[in-house]
Coordinates of C-alpha atoms and ligand atoms in Angstrom, one line a residue:
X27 CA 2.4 3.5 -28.7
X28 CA 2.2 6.5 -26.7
X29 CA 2.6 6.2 -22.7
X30 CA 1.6 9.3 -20.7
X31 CA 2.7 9.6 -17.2
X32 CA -0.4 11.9 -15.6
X33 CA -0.1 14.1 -12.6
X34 CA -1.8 12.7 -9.4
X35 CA -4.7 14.7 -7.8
X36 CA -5.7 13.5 -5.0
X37 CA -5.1 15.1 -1.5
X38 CA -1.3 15.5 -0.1
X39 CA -0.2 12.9 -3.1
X40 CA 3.4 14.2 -3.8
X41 CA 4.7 11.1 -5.7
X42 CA 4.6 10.7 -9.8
X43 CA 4.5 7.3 -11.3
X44 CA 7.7 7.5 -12.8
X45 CA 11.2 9.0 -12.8
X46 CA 13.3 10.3 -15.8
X47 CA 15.2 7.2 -15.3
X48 CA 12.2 4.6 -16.1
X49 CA 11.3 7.1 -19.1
X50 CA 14.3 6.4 -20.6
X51 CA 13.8 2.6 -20.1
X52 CA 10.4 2.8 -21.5
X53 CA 12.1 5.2 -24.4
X54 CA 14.5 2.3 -24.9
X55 CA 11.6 -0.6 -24.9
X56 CA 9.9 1.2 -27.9
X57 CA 6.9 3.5 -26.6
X58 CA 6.6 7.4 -26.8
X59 CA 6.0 8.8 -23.2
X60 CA 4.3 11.8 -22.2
X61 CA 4.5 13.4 -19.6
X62 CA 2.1 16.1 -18.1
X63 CA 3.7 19.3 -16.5
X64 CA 4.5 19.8 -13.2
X65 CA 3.5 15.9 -12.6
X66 CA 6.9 15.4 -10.5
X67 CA 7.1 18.8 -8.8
X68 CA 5.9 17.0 -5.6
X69 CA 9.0 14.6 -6.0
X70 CA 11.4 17.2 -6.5
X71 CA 11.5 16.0 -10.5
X72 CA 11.4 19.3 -12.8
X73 CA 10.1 19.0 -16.3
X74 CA 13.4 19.4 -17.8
X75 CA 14.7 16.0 -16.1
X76 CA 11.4 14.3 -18.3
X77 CA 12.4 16.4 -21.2
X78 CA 16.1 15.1 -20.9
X79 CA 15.2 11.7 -20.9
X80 CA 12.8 12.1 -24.0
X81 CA 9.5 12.3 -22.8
X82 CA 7.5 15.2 -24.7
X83 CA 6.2 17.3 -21.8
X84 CA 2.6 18.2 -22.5
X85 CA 0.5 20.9 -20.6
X86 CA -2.7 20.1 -18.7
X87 CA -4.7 16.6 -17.9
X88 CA -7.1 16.8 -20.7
X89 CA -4.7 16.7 -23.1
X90 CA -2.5 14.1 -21.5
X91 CA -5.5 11.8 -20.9
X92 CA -6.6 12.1 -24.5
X93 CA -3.6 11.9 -26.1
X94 CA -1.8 8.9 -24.0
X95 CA -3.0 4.8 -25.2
X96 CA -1.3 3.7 -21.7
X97 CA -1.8 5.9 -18.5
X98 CA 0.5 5.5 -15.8
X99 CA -0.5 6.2 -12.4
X100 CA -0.3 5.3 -8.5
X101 CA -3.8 6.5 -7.5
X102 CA -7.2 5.3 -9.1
X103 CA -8.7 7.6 -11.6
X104 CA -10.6 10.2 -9.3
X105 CA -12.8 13.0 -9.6
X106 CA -10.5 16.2 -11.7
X107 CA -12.8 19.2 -10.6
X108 CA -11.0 21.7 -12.5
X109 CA -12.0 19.4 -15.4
X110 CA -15.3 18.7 -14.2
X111 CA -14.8 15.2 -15.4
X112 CA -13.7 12.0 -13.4
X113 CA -10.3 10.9 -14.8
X114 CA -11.8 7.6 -15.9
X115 CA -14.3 9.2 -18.0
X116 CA -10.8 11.1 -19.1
X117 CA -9.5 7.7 -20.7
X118 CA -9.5 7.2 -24.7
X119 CA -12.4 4.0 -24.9
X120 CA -9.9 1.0 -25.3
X121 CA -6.7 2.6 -23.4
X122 CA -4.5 0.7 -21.0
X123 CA -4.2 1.8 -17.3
X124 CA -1.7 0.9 -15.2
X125 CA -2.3 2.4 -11.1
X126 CA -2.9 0.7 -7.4
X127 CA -6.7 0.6 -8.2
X128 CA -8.0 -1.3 -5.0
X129 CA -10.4 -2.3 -7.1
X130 CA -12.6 -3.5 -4.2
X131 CA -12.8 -0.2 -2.3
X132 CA -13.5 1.6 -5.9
X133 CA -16.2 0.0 -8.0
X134 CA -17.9 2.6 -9.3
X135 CA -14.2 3.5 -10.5
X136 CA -14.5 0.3 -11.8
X137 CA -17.6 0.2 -13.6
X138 CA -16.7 3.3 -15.3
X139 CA -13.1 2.1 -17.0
X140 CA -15.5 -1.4 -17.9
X141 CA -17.9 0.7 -20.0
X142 CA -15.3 2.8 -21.6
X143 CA -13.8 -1.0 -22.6
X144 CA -10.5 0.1 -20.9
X145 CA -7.8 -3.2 -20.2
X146 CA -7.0 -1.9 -16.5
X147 CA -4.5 -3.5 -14.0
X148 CA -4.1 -2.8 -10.7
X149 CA -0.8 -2.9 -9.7
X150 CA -1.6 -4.0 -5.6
X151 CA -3.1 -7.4 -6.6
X152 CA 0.8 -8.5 -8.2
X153 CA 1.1 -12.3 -7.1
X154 CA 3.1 -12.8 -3.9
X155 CA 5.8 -14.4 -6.2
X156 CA 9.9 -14.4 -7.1
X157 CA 9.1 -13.6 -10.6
X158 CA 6.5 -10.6 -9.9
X159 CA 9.2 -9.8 -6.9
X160 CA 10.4 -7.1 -9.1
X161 CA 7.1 -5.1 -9.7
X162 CA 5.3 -5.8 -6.2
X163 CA 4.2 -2.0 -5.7
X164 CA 2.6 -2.6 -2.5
X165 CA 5.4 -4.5 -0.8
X166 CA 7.5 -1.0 -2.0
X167 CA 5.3 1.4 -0.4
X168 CA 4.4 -0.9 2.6
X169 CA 8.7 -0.9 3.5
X170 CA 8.1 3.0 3.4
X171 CA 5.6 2.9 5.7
X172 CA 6.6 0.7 7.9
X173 CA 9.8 2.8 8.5
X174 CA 7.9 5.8 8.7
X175 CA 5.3 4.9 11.3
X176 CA 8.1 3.8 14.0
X177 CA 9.8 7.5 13.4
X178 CA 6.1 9.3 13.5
X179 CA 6.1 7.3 17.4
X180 CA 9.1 8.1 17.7
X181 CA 8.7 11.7 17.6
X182 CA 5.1 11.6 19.5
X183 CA 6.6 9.3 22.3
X184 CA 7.0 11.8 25.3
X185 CA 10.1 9.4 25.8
X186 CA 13.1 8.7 24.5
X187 CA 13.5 5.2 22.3
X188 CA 17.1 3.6 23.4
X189 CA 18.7 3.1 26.6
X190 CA 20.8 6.1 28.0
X191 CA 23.6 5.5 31.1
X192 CA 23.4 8.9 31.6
X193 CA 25.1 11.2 35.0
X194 CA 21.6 12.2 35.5
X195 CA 20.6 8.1 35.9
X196 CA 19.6 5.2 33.3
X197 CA 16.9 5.8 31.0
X198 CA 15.0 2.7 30.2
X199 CA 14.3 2.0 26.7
X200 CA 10.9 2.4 25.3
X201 CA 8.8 -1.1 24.7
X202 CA 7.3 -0.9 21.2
X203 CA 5.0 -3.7 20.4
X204 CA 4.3 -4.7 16.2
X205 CA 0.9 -6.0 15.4
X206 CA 1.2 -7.9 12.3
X207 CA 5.2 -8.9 10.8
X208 CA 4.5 -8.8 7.0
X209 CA 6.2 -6.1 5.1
X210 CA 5.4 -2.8 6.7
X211 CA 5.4 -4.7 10.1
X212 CA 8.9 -6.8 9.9
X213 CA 10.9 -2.7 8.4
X214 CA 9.3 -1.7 11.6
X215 CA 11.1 -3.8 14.0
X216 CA 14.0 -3.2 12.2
X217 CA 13.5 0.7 12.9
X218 CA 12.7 0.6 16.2
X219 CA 15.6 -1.9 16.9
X220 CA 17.7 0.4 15.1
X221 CA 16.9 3.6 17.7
X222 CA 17.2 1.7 20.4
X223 CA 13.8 0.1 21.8
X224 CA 12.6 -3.5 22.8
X225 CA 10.5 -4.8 20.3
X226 CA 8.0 -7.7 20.6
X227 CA 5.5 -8.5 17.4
X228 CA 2.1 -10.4 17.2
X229 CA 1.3 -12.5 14.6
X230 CA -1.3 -14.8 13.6
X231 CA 1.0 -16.4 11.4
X232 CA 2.9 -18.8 12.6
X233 CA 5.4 -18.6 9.9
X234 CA 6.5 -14.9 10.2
X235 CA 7.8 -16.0 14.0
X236 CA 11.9 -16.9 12.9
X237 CA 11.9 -13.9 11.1
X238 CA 10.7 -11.6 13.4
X239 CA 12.8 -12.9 15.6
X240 CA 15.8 -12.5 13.5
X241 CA 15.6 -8.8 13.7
X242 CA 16.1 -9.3 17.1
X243 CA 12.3 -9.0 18.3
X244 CA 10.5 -11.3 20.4
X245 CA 7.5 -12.9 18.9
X246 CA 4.2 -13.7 20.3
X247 CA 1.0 -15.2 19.0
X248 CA -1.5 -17.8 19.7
X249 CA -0.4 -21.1 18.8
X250 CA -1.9 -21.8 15.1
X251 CA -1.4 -24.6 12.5
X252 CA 0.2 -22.6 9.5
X253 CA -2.6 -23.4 7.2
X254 CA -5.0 -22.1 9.9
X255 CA -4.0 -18.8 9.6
X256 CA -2.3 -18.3 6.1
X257 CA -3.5 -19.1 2.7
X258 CA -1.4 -20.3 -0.3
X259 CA -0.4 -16.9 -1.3
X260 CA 1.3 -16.5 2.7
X261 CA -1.6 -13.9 3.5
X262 CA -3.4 -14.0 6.6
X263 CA -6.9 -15.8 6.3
X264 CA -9.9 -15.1 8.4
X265 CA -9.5 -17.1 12.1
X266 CA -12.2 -19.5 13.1
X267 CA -13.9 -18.1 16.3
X268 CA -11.8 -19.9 19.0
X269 CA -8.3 -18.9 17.6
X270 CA -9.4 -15.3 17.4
X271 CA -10.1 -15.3 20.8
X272 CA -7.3 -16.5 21.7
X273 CA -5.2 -14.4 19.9
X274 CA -7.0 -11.7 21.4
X275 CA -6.4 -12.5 24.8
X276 CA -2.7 -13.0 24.2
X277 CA -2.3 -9.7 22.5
X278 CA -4.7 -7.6 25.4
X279 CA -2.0 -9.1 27.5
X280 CA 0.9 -7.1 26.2
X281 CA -0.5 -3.7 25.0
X282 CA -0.3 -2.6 28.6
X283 CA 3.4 -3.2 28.7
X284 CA 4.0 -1.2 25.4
X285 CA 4.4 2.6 25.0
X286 CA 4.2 2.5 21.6
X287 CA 1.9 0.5 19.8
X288 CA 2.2 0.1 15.4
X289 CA -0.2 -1.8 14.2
X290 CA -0.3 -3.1 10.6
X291 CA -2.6 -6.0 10.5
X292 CA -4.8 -6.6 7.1
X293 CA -6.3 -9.5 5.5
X294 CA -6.9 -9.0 1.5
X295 CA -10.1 -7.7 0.2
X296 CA -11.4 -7.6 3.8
X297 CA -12.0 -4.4 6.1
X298 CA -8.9 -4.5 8.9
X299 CA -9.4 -6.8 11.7
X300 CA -10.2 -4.6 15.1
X301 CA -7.6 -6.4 17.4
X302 CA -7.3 -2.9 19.8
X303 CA -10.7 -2.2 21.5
X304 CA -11.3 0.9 23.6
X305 CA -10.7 -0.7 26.6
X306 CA -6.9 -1.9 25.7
X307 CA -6.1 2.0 24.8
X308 CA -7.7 2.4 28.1
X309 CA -5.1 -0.1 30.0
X310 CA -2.3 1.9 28.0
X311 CA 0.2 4.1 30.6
X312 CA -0.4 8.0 29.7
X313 CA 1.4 9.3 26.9
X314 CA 1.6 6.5 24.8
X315 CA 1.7 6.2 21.2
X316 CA -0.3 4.1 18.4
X317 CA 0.6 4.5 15.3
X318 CA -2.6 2.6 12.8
X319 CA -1.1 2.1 9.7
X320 CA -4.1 -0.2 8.6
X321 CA -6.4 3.5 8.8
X322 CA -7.1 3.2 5.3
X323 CA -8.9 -0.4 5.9
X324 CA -10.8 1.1 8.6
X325 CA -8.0 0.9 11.4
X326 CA -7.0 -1.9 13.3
X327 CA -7.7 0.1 16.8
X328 CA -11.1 1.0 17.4
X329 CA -10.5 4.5 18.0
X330 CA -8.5 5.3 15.1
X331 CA -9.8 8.4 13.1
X332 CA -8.1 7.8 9.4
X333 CA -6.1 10.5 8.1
X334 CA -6.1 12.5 11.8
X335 CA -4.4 12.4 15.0
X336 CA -6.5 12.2 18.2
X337 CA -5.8 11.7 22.1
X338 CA -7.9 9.5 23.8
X339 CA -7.5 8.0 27.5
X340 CA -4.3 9.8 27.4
X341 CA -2.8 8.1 24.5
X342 CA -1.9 9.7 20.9
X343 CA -3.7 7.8 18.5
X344 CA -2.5 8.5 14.6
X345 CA -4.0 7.3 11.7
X346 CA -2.1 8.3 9.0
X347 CA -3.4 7.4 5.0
X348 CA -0.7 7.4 1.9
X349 CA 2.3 7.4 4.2
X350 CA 5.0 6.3 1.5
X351 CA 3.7 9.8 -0.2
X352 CA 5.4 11.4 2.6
X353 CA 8.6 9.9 1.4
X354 CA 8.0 11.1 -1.7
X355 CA 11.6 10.8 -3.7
X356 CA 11.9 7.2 -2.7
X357 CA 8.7 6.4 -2.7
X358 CA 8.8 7.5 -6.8
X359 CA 12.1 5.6 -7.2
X360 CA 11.1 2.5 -6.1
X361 CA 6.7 2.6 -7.3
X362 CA 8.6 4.0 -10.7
X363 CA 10.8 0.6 -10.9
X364 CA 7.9 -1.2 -10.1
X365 CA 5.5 -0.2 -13.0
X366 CA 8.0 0.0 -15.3
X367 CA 9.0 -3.3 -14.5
X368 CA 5.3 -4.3 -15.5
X369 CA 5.4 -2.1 -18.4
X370 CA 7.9 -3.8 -19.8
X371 CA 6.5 -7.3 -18.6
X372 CA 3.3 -6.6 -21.0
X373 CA 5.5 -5.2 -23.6
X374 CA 7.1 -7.3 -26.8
X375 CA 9.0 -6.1 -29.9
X376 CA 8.3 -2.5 -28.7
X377 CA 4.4 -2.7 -28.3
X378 CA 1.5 -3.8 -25.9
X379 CA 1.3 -7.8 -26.1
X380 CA -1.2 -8.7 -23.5
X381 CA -0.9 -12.6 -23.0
X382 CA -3.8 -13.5 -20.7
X383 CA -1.9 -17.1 -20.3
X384 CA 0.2 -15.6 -17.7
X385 CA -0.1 -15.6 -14.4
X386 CA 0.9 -11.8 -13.8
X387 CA -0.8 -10.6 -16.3
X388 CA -4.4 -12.2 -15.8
X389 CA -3.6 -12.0 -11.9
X390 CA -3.3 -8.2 -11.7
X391 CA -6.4 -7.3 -15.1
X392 CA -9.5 -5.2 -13.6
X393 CA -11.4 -4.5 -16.3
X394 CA -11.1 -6.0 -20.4
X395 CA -13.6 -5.7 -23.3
X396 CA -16.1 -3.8 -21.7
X397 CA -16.1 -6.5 -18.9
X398 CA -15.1 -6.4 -14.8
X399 CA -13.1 -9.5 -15.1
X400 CA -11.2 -9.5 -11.5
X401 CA -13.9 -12.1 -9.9
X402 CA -14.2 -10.4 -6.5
X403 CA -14.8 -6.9 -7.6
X404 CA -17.0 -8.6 -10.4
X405 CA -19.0 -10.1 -7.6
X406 CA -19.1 -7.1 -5.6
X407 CA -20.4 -4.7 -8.2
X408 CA -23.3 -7.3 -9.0
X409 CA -23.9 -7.3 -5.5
X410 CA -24.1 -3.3 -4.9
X411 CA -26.3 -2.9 -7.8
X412 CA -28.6 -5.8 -7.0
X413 CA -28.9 -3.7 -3.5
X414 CA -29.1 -0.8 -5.0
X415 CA -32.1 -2.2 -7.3
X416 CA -33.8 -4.1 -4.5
Ligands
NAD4 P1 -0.6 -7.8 4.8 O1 -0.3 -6.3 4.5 O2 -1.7 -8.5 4.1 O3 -0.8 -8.0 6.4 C1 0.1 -7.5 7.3 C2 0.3 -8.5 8.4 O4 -0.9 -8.6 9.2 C3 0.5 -10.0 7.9 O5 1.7 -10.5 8.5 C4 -0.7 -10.7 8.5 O6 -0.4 -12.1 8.9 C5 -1.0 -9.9 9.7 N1 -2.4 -10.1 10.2 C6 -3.6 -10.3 9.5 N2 -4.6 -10.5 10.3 C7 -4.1 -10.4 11.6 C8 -4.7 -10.6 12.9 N3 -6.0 -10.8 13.1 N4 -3.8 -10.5 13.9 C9 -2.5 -10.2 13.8 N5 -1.9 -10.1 12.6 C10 -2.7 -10.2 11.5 O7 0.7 -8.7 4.6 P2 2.0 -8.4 3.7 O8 2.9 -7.5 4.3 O9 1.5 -8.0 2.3 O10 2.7 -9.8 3.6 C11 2.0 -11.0 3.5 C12 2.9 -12.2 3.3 O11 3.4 -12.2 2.0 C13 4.2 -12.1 4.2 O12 4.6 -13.4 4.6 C14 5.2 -11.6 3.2 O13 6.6 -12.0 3.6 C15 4.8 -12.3 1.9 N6 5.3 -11.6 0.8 C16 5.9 -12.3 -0.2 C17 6.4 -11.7 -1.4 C18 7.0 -12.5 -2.5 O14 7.2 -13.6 -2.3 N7 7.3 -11.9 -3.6 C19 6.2 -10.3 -1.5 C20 5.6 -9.6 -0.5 C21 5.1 -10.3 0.6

């Protein structure tokens, strides 16, 4: 079976779904791999590695698309205007893709690979497990940007993070303050312990609390029953009325003592929780910093602008979107081990065995046989076009 590695399109995307090393994997597990020119420029990956590691290079998207049975990607299929043709629509009827689809914030995506009866995964809905450990994408490219965001403060701070005993006086480290320790949140403690500021991290979950502080952070949070803020996959549910106020009140307490503030904070298949109103960015000293890394979501601060960088009350608000692509070598590396991990998890006796008994692989299917089979996106979709009808 043919695998074609295509070249990502969208807007400052410099990664490529995967390195010379995973073709040769792939090579090894019995597939042909394509791979479309230039695709790992943006990852400082020339052609000839590709060609090295037997992938047949092949010039431009329409043939890549056309010729490839399984497409790997890390964006959704989008819009090619040079084509004039959405990527999607790009797809041989019946191929396999393999990409972060975010299926819920792309349905018409969505409906398009269901009518052209393409078996679509999305790689960010991998079960929180040990065994899918190995090809959890998002965990990846959420350790990327939680490092990122506490060096993007750190160079927007008009401070300095650690403690100096200077001749010239003391210099008092900065305060940083994490909103939400999962993945992005917990390498962002680290960071910012690692330069030299005092961290503290809010949580609604309970759980995260020994390891937050473990990295030497203090942790605060209103005080929850586990299973009233975490569901059985350890993700944050939606808080009943009463703890979110709470919660609110306790963190509004401590964003005035920060001078930097990263938030991080999402619940699944939900827009991001606003937990920093106007009015807390207003009770911030001058000169701070948040960094919203949950822009994409629709920000967890209420004046976040995704994908810009704005000032308001005095304070540097940045909203960045596709961080991890600014990373772009490591970023590859590890998203690369990730699919290819997958790839080789659907894969038996050197071809595409599909066994819809398995938990990763029916956790993580879109689309299959002309049908949106994912139940939330399914119910979505049915609900936009009811609305769209009515
Ligand atoms: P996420 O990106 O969904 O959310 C980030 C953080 O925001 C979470 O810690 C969440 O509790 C927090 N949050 C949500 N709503 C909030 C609110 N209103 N106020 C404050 N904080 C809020 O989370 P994630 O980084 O994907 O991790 C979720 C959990 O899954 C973590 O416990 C993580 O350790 C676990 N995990 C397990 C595995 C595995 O076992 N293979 C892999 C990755 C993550």
């Amino acid at each position: 079976m043919k695998v074609g590695v295509a070249k990502e399109i969208g807007p400052n995307e410099r990664r490529v779904a995967v390195t010379p090393d995973s073709v040769r994997q792939i090579k090894a597990a019995g597939y042909e791999v394509l791979f479309e020119a230039g695709a790992g420029a943006g990852a400082y990956l020339g052609d000839r590695a590709y060609e090295e590691a037997g992938a047949a290079i092949v010039t431009g998207a329409a043939d890549l698309w056309s010729r490839s049975e399984i497409v790997l990607k890390i964006q959704p299929p989008l819009p090619n205007r040079s084509l004039n043709a959405h990527e999607a629509d790009l797809l041989n009827e019946g191929a396999v893709l393999l990409c972060m689809l975010r299926p819920l914030s792309h349905i018409d995506t969505v409906r398009i690979l269901a009518r052209r009866r393409v078996t679509s995964f999305s790689m960010d809905m991998m079960p929180r497990t040990t065994r899918a450990q190995r090809m959890d994408a998002l965990s990846s490219m959420s350790t990327i940007a939680g490092y990122k965001a506490v060096l993007i403060a750190a160079d927007m701070l008009p401070r300095l993070f650690p403690m100096l005993v200077t001749a010239a006086g003391t210099i008092a480290p900065s305060r940083v303050l994490i909103v939400g320790a999962g993945v992005a949140g917990l390498q962002a403690i680290a960071t910012a312990r690692r330069i030299g500021a005092v961290v503290e991290a809010y949580d609604v979950r309970p759980a995260v609390k020994e390891e937050v502080e473990s990295l030497g952070a203090t942790f605060v949070g209103p005080q929850l029953k586990e299973s009233e803020a975490q569901d059985a996959q350890g993700y944050a549910k939606p808080l009943s009325a009463e703890a979110q106020r709470q919660g609110q009140e306790l963190l509004e307490s401590r964003i005035p003592h920060a001078d930097v503030v990263i938030t991080t904070a999402r619940v699944p298949g939900l827009p991001a929780p606003r937990l920093i109103p106007a009015a807390a960015v207003a009770r911030m000293k001058p000169g701070s910093v948040i960094v919203d890394l949950a822009a994409d979501m629709g920000g967890n601060c209420e004046l976040t602008q995704p994908g810009e960088t704005v000032v308001r009350h005095n304070v540097t608000i940045h909203g960045p979107v596709r961080l991890a692509s600014t990373v772009p070598i490591h970023a590859t590396q590890m998203y690369s081990r990730n699919i290819t991990a997958f790839l080789l998890h659907l894969t038996k006796e050197g071809t595409l065995h599909l066994d819809w008994s398995d938990d990763i692989t029916s956790a993580t299917c879109v689309t299959r046989d002309g049908q949106i089979v994912h139940g939330p996106t399914r119910t979505r979709a049915e609900g936009a076009a009811t609305a769209a009808a009515g």
